[in-house]
Coordinates of N, CA and C in Angstrom, one line a residue:
M1 N -12.2 19.8 12.5 CA -11.9 18.5 11.9 C -10.5 18.1 12.4
I2 N -10.4 17.0 12.9 CA -9.1 16.5 13.3 C -8.9 15.1 12.6
R3 N -7.7 14.9 12.1 CA -7.3 13.7 11.5 C -6.0 13.2 12.2
I4 N -5.9 11.9 12.4 CA -4.7 11.3 12.9 C -4.2 10.4 11.8
I5 N -3.0 10.6 11.4 CA -2.4 9.7 10.4 C -1.3 8.9 11.1
A6 N -1.5 7.6 11.1 CA -0.6 6.7 11.9 C 0.0 5.7 11.0
V7 N 1.3 5.4 11.3 CA 1.9 4.3 10.6 C 1.6 3.0 11.3
G8 N 1.1 2.1 10.6 CA 0.8 0.8 11.1 C -0.7 0.7 11.6
K9 N -1.0 -0.6 12.0 CA -2.4 -0.9 12.4 C -2.4 -1.1 13.9
V10 N -3.5 -0.9 14.5 CA -3.8 -1.3 15.9 C -4.4 -2.7 15.8
K11 N -3.8 -3.7 16.4 CA -4.3 -5.1 16.2 C -5.0 -5.6 17.5
E12 N -4.6 -5.1 18.6 CA -5.2 -5.6 19.8 C -6.6 -5.0 20.0
K13 N -7.6 -5.9 20.2 CA -9.0 -5.5 20.4 C -9.2 -4.5 21.5
Y14 N -8.5 -4.7 22.6 CA -8.7 -3.7 23.7 C -8.3 -2.3 23.4
F15 N -7.2 -2.2 22.6 CA -6.8 -0.8 22.1 C -7.8 -0.3 21.1
V16 N -8.3 -1.1 20.2 CA -9.3 -0.7 19.2 C -10.5 -0.2 19.9
D17 N -11.0 -1.0 20.9 CA -12.2 -0.6 21.6 C -12.0 0.7 22.4
A18 N -10.9 0.9 23.1 CA -10.7 2.1 23.8 C -10.6 3.3 22.9
I19 N -9.9 3.2 21.8 CA -9.7 4.3 20.8 C -11.1 4.7 20.3
Q20 N -11.9 3.7 19.9 CA -13.2 3.9 19.4 C -14.1 4.6 20.4
E21 N -13.9 4.3 21.7 CA -14.7 4.9 22.8 C -14.4 6.4 22.8
Y22 N -13.1 6.8 22.7 CA -12.8 8.2 22.7 C -13.2 8.9 21.4
V23 N -13.2 8.2 20.3 CA -13.7 8.8 19.0 C -15.2 9.1 19.2
K24 N -15.9 8.2 19.8 CA -17.3 8.4 20.0 C -17.6 9.6 20.9
R25 N -16.8 9.6 22.0 CA -17.0 10.8 23.0 C -16.7 12.1 22.3
L26 N -15.8 12.1 21.3 CA -15.4 13.4 20.6 C -16.5 13.9 19.7
G27 N -17.5 13.0 19.4 CA -18.5 13.4 18.4 C -19.2 14.7 18.6
P28 N -19.6 15.1 19.9 CA -20.2 16.4 20.0 C -19.3 17.6 19.8
Y29 N -18.0 17.4 19.8 CA -17.0 18.4 19.8 C -16.4 18.6 18.4
T30 N -16.0 17.5 17.8 CA -15.3 17.6 16.5 C -15.5 16.2 15.8
K31 N -15.2 16.3 14.5 CA -15.1 15.0 13.7 C -13.7 14.6 13.8
L32 N -13.4 13.3 14.1 CA -12.1 12.8 14.2 C -12.0 11.6 13.2
E33 N -11.0 11.6 12.4 CA -10.8 10.5 11.4 C -9.4 10.0 11.7
I34 N -9.3 8.6 11.6 CA -8.0 8.0 11.8 C -7.6 7.3 10.5
I35 N -6.4 7.6 10.0 CA -6.0 7.1 8.7 C -4.7 6.3 9.0
E36 N -4.7 5.0 8.6 CA -3.5 4.2 8.8 C -2.8 4.0 7.5
V37 N -1.5 4.2 7.5 CA -0.6 4.0 6.4 C 0.3 2.8 6.7
P38 N 0.7 2.0 5.7 CA 1.4 0.8 6.0 C 2.8 1.1 6.6
D39 N 3.2 0.2 7.5 CA 4.6 0.4 8.1 C 5.5 -0.5 7.2
G40 N 6.7 0.1 7.0 CA 7.7 -0.6 6.1 C 8.3 -1.7 6.9
A41 N 8.6 -2.8 6.2 CA 9.3 -3.9 6.7 C 10.8 -3.6 6.9
C42 N 11.3 -3.8 8.0 CA 12.7 -3.5 8.3 C 13.3 -4.5 9.2
A43 N 14.3 -5.2 8.8 CA 15.0 -6.2 9.6 C 15.6 -5.6 10.8
P44 N 15.7 -6.3 12.0 CA 16.3 -5.7 13.2 C 17.7 -5.3 13.0
N45 N 18.4 -6.0 12.1 CA 19.8 -5.6 11.8 C 20.0 -4.8 10.6
A46 N 19.0 -4.1 10.2 CA 19.1 -3.3 8.9 C 20.1 -2.2 9.1
S47 N 20.7 -1.9 8.0 CA 21.7 -0.8 8.0 C 21.0 0.6 8.1
I48 N 21.7 1.6 8.4 CA 21.2 3.0 8.5 C 20.5 3.3 7.1
A49 N 21.2 3.0 6.0 CA 20.7 3.3 4.7 C 19.4 2.6 4.4
E50 N 19.3 1.3 4.9 CA 18.0 0.6 4.7 C 16.9 1.2 5.6
Q51 N 17.2 1.6 6.8 CA 16.3 2.2 7.7 C 15.8 3.6 7.0
E52 N 16.7 4.3 6.4 CA 16.3 5.6 5.8 C 15.3 5.3 4.6
I53 N 15.5 4.2 3.9 CA 14.6 3.9 2.8 C 13.2 3.6 3.3
V54 N 13.1 2.9 4.4 CA 11.8 2.6 5.0 C 11.2 3.9 5.5
K55 N 11.9 4.7 6.2 CA 11.4 6.0 6.7 C 10.9 6.9 5.5
Q56 N 11.7 6.9 4.4 CA 11.3 7.7 3.3 C 10.0 7.2 2.7
K57 N 9.8 5.8 2.6 CA 8.6 5.3 2.0 C 7.4 5.6 3.0
E58 N 7.6 5.4 4.3 CA 6.5 5.7 5.2 C 6.2 7.2 5.1
G59 N 7.2 8.0 5.0 CA 7.0 9.5 4.9 C 6.2 9.9 3.7
E60 N 6.5 9.2 2.6 CA 5.7 9.5 1.3 C 4.3 9.1 1.5
A61 N 4.0 8.0 2.2 CA 2.7 7.6 2.4 C 1.9 8.6 3.3
I62 N 2.6 9.1 4.4 CA 2.1 10.1 5.3 C 1.7 11.3 4.5
L63 N 2.7 11.9 3.8 CA 2.6 13.1 3.1 C 1.5 13.1 2.0
S64 N 1.2 11.9 1.4 CA 0.2 11.8 0.4 C -1.2 12.0 1.0
K65 N -1.3 11.9 2.3 CA -2.6 12.0 3.0 C -2.9 13.4 3.5
I66 N -1.9 14.3 3.5 CA -2.0 15.7 4.0 C -2.4 16.7 3.0
K67 N -3.3 17.5 3.3 CA -3.7 18.6 2.4 C -3.0 19.9 2.7
D68 N -2.9 20.8 1.8 CA -2.1 22.0 1.9 C -2.6 22.9 3.1
D69 N -3.9 22.9 3.3 CA -4.5 23.8 4.3 C -4.6 23.2 5.7
E70 N -4.0 22.1 5.9 CA -4.0 21.5 7.2 C -2.8 21.8 8.1
F71 N -3.1 22.0 9.4 CA -2.0 22.3 10.3 C -1.6 20.9 10.8
V72 N -0.3 20.7 10.7 CA 0.3 19.4 11.0 C 1.1 19.4 12.3
I73 N 0.7 18.4 13.1 CA 1.4 18.2 14.4 C 2.0 16.8 14.4
C74 N 3.3 16.8 14.5 CA 4.0 15.5 14.6 C 4.2 15.1 16.1
L75 N 3.8 14.0 16.5 CA 4.2 13.5 17.8 C 5.6 13.0 17.7
D76 N 6.5 13.7 18.5 CA 7.9 13.5 18.4 C 8.6 13.7 19.7
L77 N 9.5 12.7 20.0 CA 10.3 12.8 21.3 C 11.1 14.1 21.3
H78 N 11.4 14.7 20.2 CA 12.2 15.9 20.1 C 11.3 17.2 20.0
G79 N 10.0 17.0 20.2 CA 9.1 18.1 20.1 C 9.0 18.9 21.4
K80 N 8.1 19.8 21.5 CA 7.8 20.6 22.6 C 6.9 19.9 23.6
N81 N 7.1 20.0 24.9 CA 6.3 19.4 25.9 C 5.1 20.4 26.1
F82 N 3.9 19.9 26.2 CA 2.7 20.7 26.6 C 2.0 19.9 27.7
S83 N 1.5 20.7 28.6 CA 0.5 20.1 29.6 C -0.8 19.9 28.9
S84 N -1.8 19.2 29.5 CA -3.1 19.0 28.9 C -3.7 20.4 28.7
E85 N -3.6 21.3 29.6 CA -4.2 22.6 29.5 C -3.5 23.4 28.4
E86 N -2.2 23.3 28.2 CA -1.5 24.0 27.2 C -1.9 23.5 25.8
I87 N -2.0 22.1 25.7 CA -2.4 21.6 24.3 C -3.8 22.0 24.0
S88 N -4.7 22.1 25.0 CA -6.0 22.5 24.8 C -6.0 24.0 24.2
S89 N -5.3 24.8 24.9 CA -5.2 26.2 24.5 C -4.5 26.3 23.1
K90 N -3.5 25.5 22.8 CA -2.9 25.5 21.5 C -3.8 25.1 20.4
L91 N -4.6 24.0 20.6 CA -5.6 23.6 19.6 C -6.6 24.7 19.4
D92 N -7.0 25.4 20.4 CA -8.0 26.5 20.3 C -7.3 27.6 19.4
E93 N -6.1 28.0 19.7 CA -5.3 29.0 19.0 C -5.2 28.6 17.5
I94 N -4.8 27.3 17.2 CA -4.7 26.9 15.9 C -6.0 27.0 15.1
N95 N -7.1 26.5 15.7 CA -8.4 26.6 15.1 C -8.9 28.0 14.9
T96 N -8.5 28.9 15.7 CA -9.0 30.3 15.6 C -8.1 31.1 14.6
Y97 N -6.8 30.9 14.6 CA -6.0 31.8 13.8 C -5.2 31.1 12.6
Q98 N -5.2 29.8 12.6 CA -4.4 29.1 11.5 C -5.2 28.2 10.6
S99 N -5.9 27.2 11.2 CA -6.6 26.3 10.4 C -7.7 25.6 11.2
S100 N -8.8 25.3 10.6 CA -9.8 24.5 11.3 C -9.6 23.0 11.1
K101 N -8.5 22.7 10.3 CA -8.2 21.3 10.0 C -6.8 21.0 10.6
V102 N -6.8 20.1 11.6 CA -5.6 19.7 12.3 C -5.3 18.2 12.0
V103 N -4.0 18.0 11.7 CA -3.6 16.6 11.5 C -2.5 16.3 12.5
F104 N -2.7 15.2 13.2 CA -1.7 14.6 14.1 C -1.0 13.5 13.4
I105 N 0.3 13.3 13.5 CA 1.0 12.2 12.9 C 1.7 11.4 13.9
I106 N 1.5 10.1 13.8 CA 2.3 9.1 14.6 C 3.2 8.3 13.7
A107 N 4.5 8.5 13.9 CA 5.5 7.8 13.0 C 5.5 6.4 13.3
G108 N 6.3 5.7 12.4 CA 6.6 4.3 12.6 C 7.7 4.2 13.6
S109 N 8.2 3.0 13.9 CA 9.2 2.7 14.9 C 10.5 3.4 14.6
L110 N 10.8 3.7 13.3 CA 12.1 4.3 13.0 C 12.0 5.8 13.0
G111 N 10.8 6.4 13.2 CA 10.7 7.8 13.3 C 10.3 8.4 12.0
Y112 N 10.4 9.7 11.8 CA 10.0 10.5 10.7 C 11.1 10.6 9.6
S113 N 10.6 10.7 8.4 CA 11.6 11.1 7.3 C 11.8 12.6 7.4
A114 N 12.8 13.1 6.9 CA 13.1 14.6 6.9 C 12.0 15.4 6.3
D115 N 11.4 14.8 5.2 CA 10.3 15.5 4.5 C 9.1 15.7 5.4
V116 N 8.8 14.8 6.3 CA 7.6 14.9 7.2 C 7.9 15.9 8.2
I117 N 9.1 15.9 8.8 CA 9.5 16.9 9.8 C 9.5 18.3 9.2
K118 N 9.9 18.4 7.9 CA 9.9 19.7 7.2 C 8.4 20.2 7.1
R119 N 7.5 19.3 6.8 CA 6.1 19.7 6.6 C 5.4 20.0 7.9
A120 N 5.9 19.6 9.0 CA 5.2 19.8 10.3 C 5.2 21.3 10.7
N121 N 4.0 21.7 11.2 CA 3.9 23.0 11.7 C 4.3 23.1 13.2
L122 N 4.2 21.9 13.9 CA 4.5 21.8 15.3 C 4.9 20.4 15.6
R123 N 5.9 20.2 16.5 CA 6.3 18.9 17.0 C 6.0 18.9 18.4
W124 N 5.2 17.9 18.8 CA 4.7 17.8 20.2 C 5.2 16.5 20.8
C125 N 5.9 16.6 21.9 CA 6.4 15.5 22.7 C 5.3 15.1 23.7
L126 N 4.6 14.1 23.4 CA 3.5 13.6 24.2 C 4.0 13.2 25.6
S127 N 5.2 12.6 25.6 CA 5.8 12.2 26.8 C 7.3 11.9 26.6
N128 N 8.1 12.1 27.6 CA 9.5 11.7 27.5 C 9.7 10.2 27.5
C129 N 8.7 9.5 27.8 CA 8.8 8.0 27.9 C 8.5 7.5 26.4
T130 N 9.0 6.3 26.2 CA 8.7 5.6 24.9 C 7.6 4.6 25.2
F131 N 6.6 4.7 24.3 CA 5.4 3.8 24.3 C 5.2 3.1 23.0
P132 N 4.5 1.9 23.1 CA 4.2 1.2 21.8 C 3.2 2.2 21.0
H133 N 3.3 2.1 19.7 CA 2.5 2.9 18.9 C 1.0 2.8 19.1
Q134 N 0.5 1.6 19.5 CA -0.9 1.4 19.7 C -1.3 2.3 21.0
L135 N -0.5 2.3 22.0 CA -0.8 3.0 23.2 C -0.7 4.5 22.9
V136 N 0.3 4.9 22.1 CA 0.4 6.3 21.7 C -0.9 6.8 21.1
R137 N -1.5 6.0 20.2 CA -2.7 6.4 19.5 C -3.9 6.6 20.5
L138 N -3.9 5.6 21.5 CA -4.9 5.8 22.6 C -4.7 7.0 23.4
L139 N -3.4 7.2 23.8 CA -3.1 8.4 24.6 C -3.5 9.7 23.8
L140 N -3.2 9.7 22.5 CA -3.5 10.9 21.7 C -5.0 11.2 21.7
V141 N -5.8 10.2 21.4 CA -7.2 10.5 21.3 C -7.8 10.9 22.7
E142 N -7.2 10.3 23.7 CA -7.7 10.7 25.1 C -7.3 12.2 25.3
Q143 N -6.1 12.6 24.9 CA -5.7 14.0 25.1 C -6.4 15.0 24.3
I144 N -6.8 14.5 23.1 CA -7.7 15.4 22.2 C -9.0 15.6 22.9
Y145 N -9.6 14.5 23.4 CA -10.9 14.6 24.1 C -10.7 15.5 25.3
R146 N -9.7 15.3 26.1 CA -9.4 16.1 27.3 C -9.3 17.5 26.9
A147 N -8.7 17.8 25.8 CA -8.5 19.2 25.4 C -9.8 19.9 25.1
Y148 N -10.7 19.2 24.5 CA -12.1 19.7 24.2 C -12.9 19.9 25.5
K149 N -12.7 19.0 26.4 CA -13.4 19.1 27.7 C -12.9 20.3 28.5
I150 N -11.6 20.6 28.4 CA -11.0 21.7 29.1 C -11.5 23.0 28.4
L151 N -11.5 23.0 27.1 CA -12.0 24.2 26.3 C -13.4 24.6 26.7
K152 N -14.2 23.6 26.8 CA -15.7 23.8 27.1 C -15.9 23.9 28.6
K153 N -14.9 23.9 29.4 CA -15.0 24.0 30.9 C -15.9 23.0 31.4
E154 N -15.9 21.8 30.9 CA -16.7 20.7 31.3 C -15.9 19.8 32.3
N155 N -16.6 19.2 33.2 CA -15.9 18.3 34.2 C -15.4 17.0 33.5
Y156 N -14.1 16.8 33.6 CA -13.5 15.6 33.2 C -12.0 15.6 33.5
H157 N -11.4 16.8 33.3 CA -9.9 16.9 33.4 C -9.3 17.0 34.8
K158 N -10.2 17.0 35.8 CA -9.6 17.1 37.2 C -9.6 15.8 37.9

């Protein structure tokens, strides 16, 4: 069982359609659920203190969706880099030795609250590049699908 908790909504139909395609493709391998939590309103010129309040509220919303027995992976620019093969192996290791329930988290534009970082079991840097959150969600579901194809030694990842 895999869940993605993401701050904000995907509004563009082409992203929604692409994400749903990968969710459908994952059906034979695992159940995938996407949970959206509201993104906090923050003015472009907001102070650091105001930004922290928004991150805290988003963090509380994220944490309210996580169960104690779930392995939590935060997508984070400060996380560890994994190749597709390495993340596939890591997911297999997590499912075998730690938990059959994995949660990926995609933060809002301000990043994670300290409490979310503290709850994370792993921080994964999907890329050193910065992407819009809608695209990150698509990249994540594609990489999860790719991970299962690699694990099953099925043709896709080459």
